[in-house]
Amino acid sequence: MNKISLPVIGMACAACAVSVQSMLETAEGVVSASVNYGNRTVRLEYDENKVSLENLKSLSQQIGYDLMIDDDDRAEKIQALESKRYSSLLRKFWVAILFSLPVFVVSMFFHHGFPYQDFLLLALTIPVIIYSGSEFYLNAFKQARHGIFTMDSLVATGTASAFLLSLTNTLAPTLLELENLPAQVYYESAVVIISFILLGRILEERARKSASSAIRKLSGLQPKKIQIERDGETFDLSPALVVPGDIFRLKPGETIAVDGIILSGLSSVDESSITGEPFPVSKSSGNTVYSGTLNLEGILEIEATKAGNETVLARIIALVDEAISTKPPIQKLVDKIAAVFVPTVFGISLLTFIGWIIAGQTMGFAFITSISVLIIACPCALGLATPTALIAGIGRGAKEGILVRNAAVLESAATIDTVLFDKTGTLTTGKPIVQKLEWFNNPGIQDKQAVFELERESTHPLAKAILSVEGNNLSDNIQLSDFKEEAGKGISARIGNDLWLAGNLKLLTDNGFDLRVLEIESNPELNNLSIVFVAKNNSLIAKIYLSDQIREESAKCISELQKMGMKVAMLTGDQTGSANYIAGSLGLNRVFSQLLPEGKGEIVEQYQKEKCRVAMVGDGINDAYALAKADLGIAMGNGTDIAIGSADIVLMKAEILNIIKALELSRATVKIIRQNLFWAFFYNLLAIPVASGIFYTFTGYLLDPMLAGAAMAISSLTVVGNSLRLNFKKFNNSK
């Protein structure tokens, strides 16, 4: 099965999105199709052996839409198409205004004021109908052939009815007069409605671009070309064609095109585009650099390690793209409503017309009210309510270095009431230092060398700290076999016939070690330290005491979460003494220590059984299971690929206070969505009865179709404007 997100061209309302989705879902081989009106994309899961993207593109074109299936420079092509559409909307709008103004003025202030007035109005109306309103009629016709009705259907039916009735009364006014009906014309309604709706779409396009600007900036970070050295030759190449091992030189002021390792040179690199950190980072030989970051000072020679879709930047863009292409549960309910909304409005319009005729009103009165119902109904506001808020929220998160994996995450995060923290690398810096090294049983030089050789094979942060000890006696003559690293325990290997262990007490007991031979320190000063035991067969060789630094912001983060009413606890594989010391320093009274990875997952399940909504925050391989089990997984961006891959939210900056920002942002986004949906439903519930003339009997007021068109446009803009407030949200913990 293939999964892909593709841009959809030509959508104008939420009902359009439902139409495209319904059409694609009918194709054999399509497992699922999810169309997001807010960012104009469809997320497809399909069997390429049964259906091709070309087939799906053709299906979309049959109902007036299109899919962009070409991968080459897709971002640029989308931008070009959107600019072209925006320019086209502007031209059509200004043509509509040019001809609508005289039609409006003459109709409002010169009632049959001069001969052939209706013919003049007809001549001025035709360019608006044929040119400015063309897409409404063409799309409505294509969709009607497949039994599909959208916003275009409402606009096309309403304005075409007004125009055709006016045309009849202009060319053959006696037809209605014979039936004792007034031969009135409604040209102004048709042209002004088209003008208002075009204006609404122009403003909507501008607002939508603003909402997704942060995401667009990410796509524009990577340079178009990179100068590569291969086999002694230098030439320009697209970053997508770079392969690991390629060498390139970077001058000051140039943007890094692919991820790599510095071979030579010294410089400062602006990594704010990736981490959000405003200060440049010093880089030298052996350091990693990332695509989309800026070299500020020196000349660097870099070996490419990841290119194309494998770079950190590409993965961030993919995460954000996936996030804004998915739908939260609340949007799925809205889609179901949108699917029946337009047919329902047509039904109400017809009933309005028939009802007023039965009530004894004139044909003109019944016509005006039924047209007003068609025009004022606004599925656009309904369709924009959720996606515009999500795009704004996810885009704001990206600016803050908070990457949200999918739209449902924001809705889920807003309900979190329990936060569980990993210790090492999350609440602490993850850069431990050795405080004390004790040798036992008079080990020889070779045994001491074996201790450090054992640690050299490990990827654990504690191993790196141990290797940094002065005089670590590394040797290339010691050969390890059967090396094994067990998450939450430690490492084991054989050197010759001897079994070596380095880890915690759990590792030793699992391997049959007799704990009675251990000399456990009772020194209170050492109780807060992590201890790595090193044993050879059943003999203790060394005890290594290490400490980890608590992050400066950890205490404030926990305090803020507790003020928000959250339950907070710490989960760690570390020993009880060290865990309790860290927890006490942070004001935590719930701590679970000496946990294996599955143990952390069990703690998550335990809280969930107590009806808690759990967020897990971690950074390591041993956190991946708990991150996946939690209702919300939050990974520190400095963590492992596996941890990041298991998380719902990734904090690109290693700043723990961003957890508060992420939770505040999710709550704010869900609040905006609810406000938008309330407004969209309230508007339609109020506007449609007003347009139908239901209050005319009591107030004598009848809504003009022109005002109905203006109200519809304002409704959409209100929803978009409310969503854009997320771009200016202030966080409580902002420094």
XYZ file of C-alpha atoms in Angstrom, residues 122 125-126 129-130 137 155-173 175-176 182-191 194 367 371:
40
model
C -28.230 43.491 -19.295
C -24.269 42.246 -16.409
C -23.182 39.842 -19.183
C -21.807 36.449 -15.542
C -19.673 35.104 -18.407
C -21.202 27.775 -13.488
C -23.984 30.467 -6.074
C -24.540 29.288 -9.656
C -28.217 28.424 -9.054
C -28.959 31.662 -7.204
C -27.233 34.076 -9.596
C -28.322 32.187 -12.754
C -31.943 32.244 -11.564
C -31.754 36.001 -10.943
C -30.107 36.591 -14.332
C -32.455 34.356 -16.373
C -35.595 35.824 -14.800
C -34.249 39.327 -15.433
C -33.337 38.396 -19.025
C -36.876 37.093 -19.608
C -38.405 40.277 -18.178
C -36.077 42.394 -20.319
C -36.669 40.632 -23.655
C -40.309 39.600 -23.113
C -41.796 41.610 -20.207
C -45.021 37.125 -20.380
C -45.258 37.729 -16.621
C -44.465 42.355 -12.063
C -41.786 42.190 -14.770
C -38.955 43.165 -12.413
C -35.254 42.671 -13.105
C -32.643 41.500 -10.549
C -29.401 42.151 -12.413
C -27.929 43.974 -9.419
C -28.464 40.915 -7.203
C -26.622 38.618 -9.615
C -23.594 40.872 -10.176
C -20.677 37.389 -7.556
C -38.177 34.382 -5.779
C -32.519 33.172 -3.836
